[in-house]
Amino acid sequence: RNPARRNNATRSACPMTPFELKIDRNVVPGCEEAFSKDASATLNAIIRLLPEAIANHDIVGADYTGSRGVLYYLKLLSKFLELRYPIPYDGKRVLARMLYGFITSDLGLTNLACFYLASHNLIKIIKKKDIKGLVLPWHPLYRTVLRFVSDCVMQTRVTATTADPEILKHTKITLIRVVRKARFYFDETSTKEIVKELIPKLEPYGKDYCKYQALLCEFLPVKHGKENIDLWLSQTMTISRWNNNTVSVSLWFRLWSRLAKHNIGIVDLSPHLPDLFTRYLQGITLGSGNPNKGSEHGFPGRFMWLAGQHAKEGLHAYMGKLIAYTLHLEQCRDLLSNFFQITETYFHPSNTGRHLSALSTLISGLGAYYGARFGREYREEVKYSKKDMLERKDKFVVDVTLPILKSAIYSKSQRMVMAAQTLLRNLASIHPHQILPSLLNEWILSLKNVTQSHRTMSALSCLGWLSDTALNRSLNPQGCTKLEEILWLALPGIDPVDLIKSGKTLMLYTLIFYTVPLIDARKHKGGEKKSGDEYDEQAQRATMCFEEWCPRFLDRILLLIKQQEGYSDKNFVDKTTLQVLGRCVRAFFSALSKPLAELCLKYVARFITGAEFWPASKYLGSVITSIGLTNPKQGLEVLLPLLTNKLIEQTADEEKDGEPTYSEDGKVFKKRQGIPGGEAKHCLYLLSQLPKQAGKVTLNHLKELRTVYSIYSQSESHELRSYAGRIMRSVLRALTRVYPTEYKGYAPTKWDDDSWMHWQEWGKTTDYKNLQISWHVPSELEVKEAAKLCQFILKPALGTLAGNKKDAGVPLHALSKIMDVLRGANTLMGDFEDRVIVEGDKAVFKLQPSPQGFVLRVSKDGTIVAACEGDLSSGNTTLRMHLAECLERVARKHMKAANGMPPQKRGRDEINGSNKSGPAVEMQVEEPSEGKSGEMNVKFVTTLAECISATVNLWQCNSEKLRRNYHDKCRSRRHRREMWGSKKCTLRILNLERAYYLHLLRREYASTMGRRYTAMVENLIHSLRRLCLNDFEKVRDAASKGLCEAIQRYPEACGTVGREMLEVIRSKRSTKEQLIGAVKVMADRTLIKRFQSSITNQKFLVEALFSGGCESHEEDKVQAATHALFLSLLSVAKAPMRPVVFVDGEDAAKERKIELQSDSKKYDSELQKLLSAFSTILSAGNKMHWRYRLVATSFLLEVMLSSRSFPEEAVMVFANGLLSDIFALRKLCIRGLTAIMELSCVYKVASIPACSR
């Protein structure tokens, strides 16, 4: 019971020998050794330092700033697990025991953030149930769960100190997930102890029946032998009749289905199955009513979290699981056959109603668990005897379910259609000869026959789910005979009028391209080896239609693109269409053989060089990008000359009519005469997409790309200049980044083998550990050419910003060129190398270094060169540092010009916030070509803010979008594994994309962990802070976005940024624009969270927000900006952060006790000042707008509950709030007083108000 003793024991259990991690085969070449070394060092540091932090009771750090406490190491471990670094079993065992001991101790409950993270990490470590030698005691976890039950004293204390119900809700859900994973490691005596503890508490109509039933069903292990199971099986069958509530019945079925899964051949459930089927029929609604309705006792809401999130709907899935794992019993087969005979009419397509939800969940669960069971038995992953296994020859499930599935796939309910497809997918992979022939004929007839056109959508959807199974040569050899018909008949489904139908058709073709390489069998140059398959010749014959079919497919794709009106980033339909279209086109070009690729390439070339062009270039850009990725050599050789010839032409004169020219190797080029602006924009965009991922092939075409860029970057049109900059940006990305060079359904080496008989391998399974990914890693030659391109772009741009007369130009254009380099070559620009203010994390926490091994540096004479990482002899500074110095000088010049104006021009009226100064105040830079218009100044300052943001952020990527894409790929793989449990995921593409996104996440995290907060970073952040207070919204938005990203990377700047922004909010002289900018920055969750970690900062924050100028502004824009700030403020204030002192514990160090007590006293002193300031602000005599009073009172409640401090003056704020005229404020005060009284706090009231009050 002693936390300190338990934690010391945990620390002593840590091994002394460090762990060495295995090398992942899918790591980018060149990173294997460094990856293994850095990841091993990080894991060993976590295992060594986390127990010390637990033993020292350092929850959030002694200085309240998130320093090396338990929370820090838990976050580091969570990131380590998220990035899928491998952990040896010994390391998993140590971490599991450590985290389990933490969450079951009193120390773990002192901070819900730590408790949640520890629980979440424990789930990730033990979820695979493969850690041998790990034994976890059940009773400590049981006591921890009881503390969160609402009728427990501990639950009252935890609820009262956690104002946000969402935090408690997610913590409870995670805790139940821990129970479900940890019960696998309970010892054998736990079953007897759990039965003895819980079953006597299950009384008929008892008030605690539901609570102890849920605890019993969650904690009871089912893998400890028949003797232990006999202790509770018959009793639970009897007890389950005491309550017919849907949730209660669902919990019993969950327990029994688990029992059936893990005890095949051990426990015979035949005597109980009739009763279980009867109970299930009584528990669902089939239109005739529930016979037990009226006798049910509702499941108490306060115990619903024990039952799980899907307890109400889970009954049908658990019944499907129970059926799947008892199919080897004759009793189950008879009952299942009778059940589907009774319910057959409910699956008719014309039926609708509540019954569809129950039946669809049942057949979906039956399909998933039936496939999972058969797959585990087929892979020999089970231990029971063969007589209890399912046989492939057994057609019982097919005979029973196929008649109803043929009706269900055409149902009006989309949920029923998806469930039927799930069951069909698993049945087709197990019994393809009984499922696929009849269904394929039926679906092909639906695509061919006009009289059955109403079934077209269902046919396309089902084919999209089953085409890889139908074309799998090992499962369904005769499926190749239907390939040609499916390819031709599905083409009309690509319809520009109906994007939903087009999407289903494109997904069907995508799956076909992943399964079938588009290689004509007549090009086979191997020997005369013949396959024993009788359908081998028909499969070869089916490939002969590819040469005729591919141009027709491109016809439909290009027609779909041509008839799109345009592309909008905010339109969900446009974004989804582009995503589906891009994946299908990339899969199509990846599956092509070399002859077919040449044919399709020429077809696309004739199309894009025609007389017509249209504004929907985004869709066609995905086609061009796919060509540059899958066939870069031929793509650039064919398409690039066609596009450049439409854009430029050779001339004999150096200058003519003032048009820009470019000369190289004695040849002079200029813009092609007579080309319309829209067509030039169209061609420039396509040209920018072509080399995007072309790799080293781009080196052969740098001359043409430089020529086009040089001419159009000097254009008067902003759009043409922008698209010209995209060309260089794409070239730099192609040369300097790491990415896969192929997205093929099979290993890329097979495409180069002329003797590959691919028709014999359609649908072959690909192992994730042996993907054989072909990566593009920048070579030394590519990096040197990239350095030359950067020199070519930046030299005139930097000269313009420096004011050189030789390089005179428009400063805005110069900043745009710098932005192109920053976005294109960001990965090789190096780090900041000036004076370090705060050093980042230790070297052991830097995960996976750069695979390039090069960095761009600037020599003393201004030349950009490629140098090895760590080599300082090639130059005096990195390119990032050089650009940062230039941008910092421009920003300082801008600030000086703005601050040098007379006060009457810079100020604003303090009463109404009206604008009295012109836009030209904001920029005083010479712009010879376009003058000093306000619009030009706004563009310049906005671009300046974007450049500074790109310079500060070392890893230029959208980390949230990247993380979302990675989790989508993981979810897709898991979804396919669940929906097709009989075999592993066959889509190599999903595994490849997941490996790529994982590489990007690791690189992004490595750059974050290895950050260096230097003086230059501080200056750039200071410039962004000033730009956030600009008068123009575009400038504020750009600067605020960059500043928030910089704060996420450099949290050391939170204090300075927060205080300066709060000074602006607090000042009565702040303009409306400045107030909006400051509030928008403060609304960033990272900033507000770091800033609130100090009580002094909290006091300053409260005084600035609620006693400053914020409440005096009634403008809508100010209120809208303030609303976002208050939402972030309230969400962050709910996490407890008070240091905890354990006075008992003989093993704890006295020095640490004294230090914690000192910290606690300091905390209490500062907290009293904060609450006093709050009470003064919210006093009855202080006038405040009711909205701000409501937020301030809510914030006060969060601070009081999280800090567990309730002074009398703060409590009286809620007592006085009961007299308010605002209903929301009265309701909040009632909630606050209720929470305070739940903690048994007693106060003496000096003056009792009159009864009327």
mmCIF file of C-alpha atoms in Angstrom, residues 960-1160:
data_model
loop_
_atom_site.group_PDB
_atom_site.id
_atom_site.type_symbol
_atom_site.label_atom_id
_atom_site.label_comp_id
_atom_site.label_asym_id
_atom_site.label_seq_id
_atom_site.Cartn_x
_atom_site.Cartn_y
_atom_site.Cartn_z
ATOM 1 C CA GLU A 960 -1.712 17.182 -38.503
ATOM 2 C CA LYS A 961 -2.606 16.235 -42.068
ATOM 3 C CA LEU A 962 0.339 13.842 -42.204
ATOM 4 C CA ARG A 963 -0.681 12.178 -38.951
ATOM 5 C CA ARG A 964 -4.283 11.923 -40.167
ATOM 6 C CA ASN A 965 -3.207 10.253 -43.424
ATOM 7 C CA TYR A 966 -1.012 7.805 -41.542
ATOM 8 C CA HIS A 967 -3.813 6.780 -39.197
ATOM 9 C CA ASP A 968 -6.163 6.459 -42.193
ATOM 10 C CA LYS A 969 -3.779 3.932 -43.773
ATOM 11 C CA CYS A 970 -3.489 2.009 -40.504
ATOM 12 C CA ARG A 971 -7.271 2.010 -40.191
ATOM 13 C CA SER A 972 -7.652 0.821 -43.796
ATOM 14 C CA ARG A 973 -5.283 -2.090 -43.195
ATOM 15 C CA ARG A 974 -7.084 -2.980 -39.962
ATOM 16 C CA HIS A 975 -10.474 -2.655 -41.663
ATOM 17 C CA ARG A 976 -9.448 -4.993 -44.478
ATOM 18 C CA ARG A 977 -7.998 -7.432 -41.969
ATOM 19 C CA GLU A 978 -11.265 -7.449 -40.011
ATOM 20 C CA MET A 979 -13.480 -7.661 -43.078
ATOM 21 C CA TRP A 980 -11.348 -10.380 -44.650
ATOM 22 C CA GLY A 981 -10.082 -12.308 -41.682
ATOM 23 C CA SER A 982 -9.361 -15.523 -43.592
ATOM 24 C CA LYS A 983 -6.078 -14.152 -44.971
ATOM 25 C CA LYS A 984 -3.696 -11.258 -44.547
ATOM 26 C CA CYS A 985 -4.081 -7.900 -46.274
ATOM 27 C CA THR A 986 -3.093 -8.336 -49.915
ATOM 28 C CA LEU A 987 -2.843 -4.678 -50.874
ATOM 29 C CA ARG A 988 0.848 -3.864 -51.051
ATOM 30 C CA ILE A 989 -0.050 -0.238 -51.719
ATOM 31 C CA LEU A 990 -1.596 0.275 -48.292
ATOM 32 C CA ASN A 991 1.514 -1.117 -46.642
ATOM 33 C CA LEU A 992 3.756 1.016 -48.850
ATOM 34 C CA GLU A 993 1.866 4.239 -48.133
ATOM 35 C CA ARG A 994 1.857 3.455 -44.437
ATOM 36 C CA ALA A 995 5.645 2.959 -44.491
ATOM 37 C CA TYR A 996 6.094 6.286 -46.314
ATOM 38 C CA TYR A 997 3.892 8.262 -43.924
ATOM 39 C CA LEU A 998 5.643 6.617 -40.993
ATOM 40 C CA HIS A 999 9.004 7.751 -42.406
ATOM 41 C CA LEU A 1000 7.720 11.331 -42.691
ATOM 42 C CA LEU A 1001 6.366 11.310 -39.140
ATOM 43 C CA ARG A 1002 9.667 10.024 -37.801
ATOM 44 C CA ARG A 1003 11.587 12.710 -39.676
ATOM 45 C CA GLU A 1004 9.237 15.416 -38.445
ATOM 46 C CA TYR A 1005 9.539 14.234 -34.861
ATOM 47 C CA ALA A 1006 13.320 13.952 -35.127
ATOM 48 C CA SER A 1007 13.567 17.563 -36.248
ATOM 49 C CA THR A 1008 11.334 18.641 -33.354
ATOM 50 C CA MET A 1009 13.292 16.750 -30.717
ATOM 51 C CA GLY A 1010 16.627 18.047 -32.058
ATOM 52 C CA ARG A 1011 15.599 21.706 -32.102
ATOM 53 C CA ARG A 1012 17.926 24.509 -30.950
ATOM 54 C CA TYR A 1013 16.345 27.706 -29.656
ATOM 55 C CA THR A 1014 18.884 30.270 -30.781
ATOM 56 C CA ALA A 1015 19.056 34.051 -30.836
ATOM 57 C CA MET A 1016 18.066 34.119 -34.518
ATOM 58 C CA VAL A 1017 14.975 32.016 -33.791
ATOM 59 C CA GLU A 1018 14.051 34.446 -31.044
ATOM 60 C CA ASN A 1019 14.450 37.405 -33.422
ATOM 61 C CA LEU A 1020 12.301 35.763 -36.104
ATOM 62 C CA ILE A 1021 9.588 34.946 -33.585
ATOM 63 C CA HIS A 1022 9.735 38.538 -32.390
ATOM 64 C CA SER A 1023 9.170 39.690 -35.979
ATOM 65 C CA LEU A 1024 6.171 37.400 -36.285
ATOM 66 C CA ARG A 1025 4.791 38.765 -33.013
ATOM 67 C CA ARG A 1026 4.928 42.282 -34.396
ATOM 68 C CA LEU A 1027 3.334 41.257 -37.671
ATOM 69 C CA CYS A 1028 0.466 39.629 -35.781
ATOM 70 C CA LEU A 1029 -0.562 43.110 -34.663
ATOM 71 C CA ASN A 1030 -0.756 44.475 -38.199
ATOM 72 C CA ASP A 1031 -3.787 46.479 -39.315
ATOM 73 C CA PHE A 1032 -4.616 44.146 -42.190
ATOM 74 C CA GLU A 1033 -6.355 40.817 -41.724
ATOM 75 C CA LYS A 1034 -4.343 38.934 -44.362
ATOM 76 C CA VAL A 1035 -1.084 39.905 -42.705
ATOM 77 C CA ARG A 1036 -2.385 38.957 -39.252
ATOM 78 C CA ASP A 1037 -3.641 35.584 -40.481
ATOM 79 C CA ALA A 1038 -0.346 34.679 -42.140
ATOM 80 C CA ALA A 1039 1.737 35.823 -39.173
ATOM 81 C CA SER A 1040 -0.549 34.157 -36.607
ATOM 82 C CA LYS A 1041 -0.415 30.851 -38.449
ATOM 83 C CA GLY A 1042 3.377 30.973 -38.642
ATOM 84 C CA LEU A 1043 3.730 32.053 -35.028
ATOM 85 C CA CYS A 1044 1.522 29.220 -33.758
ATOM 86 C CA GLU A 1045 3.545 26.687 -35.759
ATOM 87 C CA ALA A 1046 6.770 28.181 -34.400
ATOM 88 C CA ILE A 1047 5.470 27.935 -30.830
ATOM 89 C CA GLN A 1048 4.645 24.259 -31.325
ATOM 90 C CA ARG A 1049 8.219 23.662 -32.426
ATOM 91 C CA TYR A 1050 9.830 26.050 -29.924
ATOM 92 C CA PRO A 1051 7.720 26.045 -26.729
ATOM 93 C CA GLU A 1052 10.505 28.028 -25.044
ATOM 94 C CA ALA A 1053 9.023 31.150 -26.644
ATOM 95 C CA CYS A 1054 5.593 30.727 -25.055
ATOM 96 C CA GLY A 1055 6.295 32.915 -22.044
ATOM 97 C CA THR A 1056 7.589 35.894 -23.990
ATOM 98 C CA VAL A 1057 4.915 35.697 -26.680
ATOM 99 C CA GLY A 1058 2.128 35.250 -24.150
ATOM 100 C CA ARG A 1059 3.148 38.192 -22.007
ATOM 101 C CA GLU A 1060 3.500 40.526 -24.958
ATOM 102 C CA MET A 1061 0.122 39.534 -26.378
ATOM 103 C CA LEU A 1062 -1.529 39.965 -22.984
ATOM 104 C CA GLU A 1063 0.007 43.425 -22.649
ATOM 105 C CA VAL A 1064 -1.717 44.318 -25.911
ATOM 106 C CA ILE A 1065 -5.029 42.902 -24.689
ATOM 107 C CA ARG A 1066 -4.692 44.678 -21.366
ATOM 108 C CA SER A 1067 -3.782 48.059 -22.794
ATOM 109 C CA LYS A 1068 -6.602 50.560 -23.211
ATOM 110 C CA ARG A 1069 -4.731 52.125 -26.127
ATOM 111 C CA SER A 1070 -4.721 48.959 -28.225
ATOM 112 C CA THR A 1071 -6.587 49.268 -31.484
ATOM 113 C CA LYS A 1072 -9.303 46.882 -32.529
ATOM 114 C CA GLU A 1073 -6.992 45.285 -35.125
ATOM 115 C CA GLN A 1074 -4.217 44.810 -32.589
ATOM 116 C CA LEU A 1075 -6.666 43.323 -30.108
ATOM 117 C CA ILE A 1076 -7.967 40.818 -32.671
ATOM 118 C CA GLY A 1077 -4.433 39.793 -33.626
ATOM 119 C CA ALA A 1078 -3.324 39.326 -30.020
ATOM 120 C CA VAL A 1079 -6.432 37.366 -29.070
ATOM 121 C CA LYS A 1080 -6.044 35.108 -32.096
ATOM 122 C CA VAL A 1081 -2.480 34.257 -31.112
ATOM 123 C CA MET A 1082 -3.460 33.615 -27.501
ATOM 124 C CA ALA A 1083 -6.183 31.211 -28.656
ATOM 125 C CA ASP A 1084 -3.536 28.737 -29.771
ATOM 126 C CA ARG A 1085 -3.834 25.698 -27.509
ATOM 127 C CA THR A 1086 -0.090 25.084 -27.280
ATOM 128 C CA LEU A 1087 0.608 28.655 -26.203
ATOM 129 C CA ILE A 1088 -2.185 28.873 -23.659
ATOM 130 C CA LYS A 1089 -1.297 25.466 -22.212
ATOM 131 C CA ARG A 1090 2.369 26.309 -21.743
ATOM 132 C CA PHE A 1091 1.596 29.793 -20.505
ATOM 133 C CA GLN A 1092 -0.847 28.540 -17.856
ATOM 134 C CA SER A 1093 1.678 26.126 -16.384
ATOM 135 C CA SER A 1094 2.842 28.895 -14.077
ATOM 136 C CA ILE A 1095 0.532 30.381 -11.446
ATOM 137 C CA THR A 1096 2.140 33.796 -11.931
ATOM 138 C CA ASN A 1097 1.320 33.630 -15.623
ATOM 139 C CA GLN A 1098 -2.232 32.565 -14.782
ATOM 140 C CA LYS A 1099 -2.698 35.608 -12.574
ATOM 141 C CA PHE A 1100 -1.351 37.860 -15.298
ATOM 142 C CA LEU A 1101 -3.613 36.117 -17.822
ATOM 143 C CA VAL A 1102 -6.712 36.620 -15.681
ATOM 144 C CA GLU A 1103 -6.019 40.290 -15.056
ATOM 145 C CA ALA A 1104 -5.300 40.920 -18.728
ATOM 146 C CA LEU A 1105 -8.395 39.178 -20.040
ATOM 147 C CA PHE A 1106 -11.035 40.169 -17.544
ATOM 148 C CA SER A 1107 -9.843 43.474 -16.094
ATOM 149 C CA GLY A 1108 -8.245 44.842 -19.258
ATOM 150 C CA GLY A 1109 -9.649 46.274 -22.440
ATOM 151 C CA CYS A 1110 -11.261 43.095 -23.670
ATOM 152 C CA GLU A 1111 -14.659 43.555 -22.062
ATOM 153 C CA SER A 1112 -14.983 47.109 -23.363
ATOM 154 C CA HIS A 1113 -15.046 46.049 -27.028
ATOM 155 C CA GLU A 1114 -18.456 45.127 -28.341
ATOM 156 C CA GLU A 1115 -17.517 44.674 -32.009
ATOM 157 C CA ASP A 1116 -18.501 41.355 -33.551
ATOM 158 C CA LYS A 1117 -14.987 40.566 -34.815
ATOM 159 C CA VAL A 1118 -13.486 41.081 -31.370
ATOM 160 C CA GLN A 1119 -16.121 38.895 -29.747
ATOM 161 C CA ALA A 1120 -15.640 36.177 -32.380
ATOM 162 C CA ALA A 1121 -11.881 36.148 -31.812
ATOM 163 C CA THR A 1122 -12.325 36.165 -28.045
ATOM 164 C CA HIS A 1123 -14.707 33.209 -28.200
ATOM 165 C CA ALA A 1124 -12.010 30.928 -29.642
ATOM 166 C CA LEU A 1125 -9.591 32.093 -26.941
ATOM 167 C CA PHE A 1126 -12.037 31.308 -24.155
ATOM 168 C CA LEU A 1127 -12.698 27.829 -25.543
ATOM 169 C CA SER A 1128 -8.970 27.060 -25.502
ATOM 170 C CA LEU A 1129 -8.617 28.707 -22.106
ATOM 171 C CA LEU A 1130 -11.340 26.631 -20.462
ATOM 172 C CA SER A 1131 -10.245 23.352 -22.028
ATOM 173 C CA VAL A 1132 -6.671 23.766 -20.818
ATOM 174 C CA ALA A 1133 -7.548 24.956 -17.308
ATOM 175 C CA LYS A 1134 -9.225 21.655 -16.421
ATOM 176 C CA ALA A 1135 -6.113 19.509 -15.923
ATOM 177 C CA PRO A 1136 -4.941 19.281 -12.280
ATOM 178 C CA MET A 1137 -1.385 20.455 -11.755
ATOM 179 C CA ARG A 1138 -1.005 20.827 -8.016
ATOM 180 C CA PRO A 1139 2.139 19.107 -6.630
ATOM 181 C CA VAL A 1140 1.324 16.188 -4.341
ATOM 182 C CA VAL A 1141 3.200 15.531 -1.096
ATOM 183 C CA PHE A 1142 3.257 12.044 0.455
ATOM 184 C CA VAL A 1143 4.244 12.454 4.069
ATOM 185 C CA ASP A 1144 4.349 8.711 4.726
ATOM 186 C CA GLY A 1145 6.708 6.198 3.168
ATOM 187 C CA GLU A 1146 9.882 5.183 4.885
ATOM 188 C CA ASP A 1147 11.720 4.630 1.592
ATOM 189 C CA ALA A 1148 11.153 8.137 0.269
ATOM 190 C CA ALA A 1149 14.025 10.600 0.422
ATOM 191 C CA LYS A 1150 13.724 13.334 3.044
ATOM 192 C CA GLU A 1151 15.266 15.925 0.768
ATOM 193 C CA ARG A 1152 12.650 15.278 -1.865
ATOM 194 C CA LYS A 1153 9.868 15.572 0.735
ATOM 195 C CA ILE A 1154 11.164 18.914 1.896
ATOM 196 C CA GLU A 1155 11.500 20.129 -1.685
ATOM 197 C CA LEU A 1156 7.955 19.073 -2.548
ATOM 198 C CA GLN A 1157 6.588 20.710 0.603
ATOM 199 C CA SER A 1158 8.391 23.915 -0.300
ATOM 200 C CA ASP A 1159 6.984 23.782 -3.819
ATOM 201 C CA SER A 1160 3.528 23.180 -2.400
#
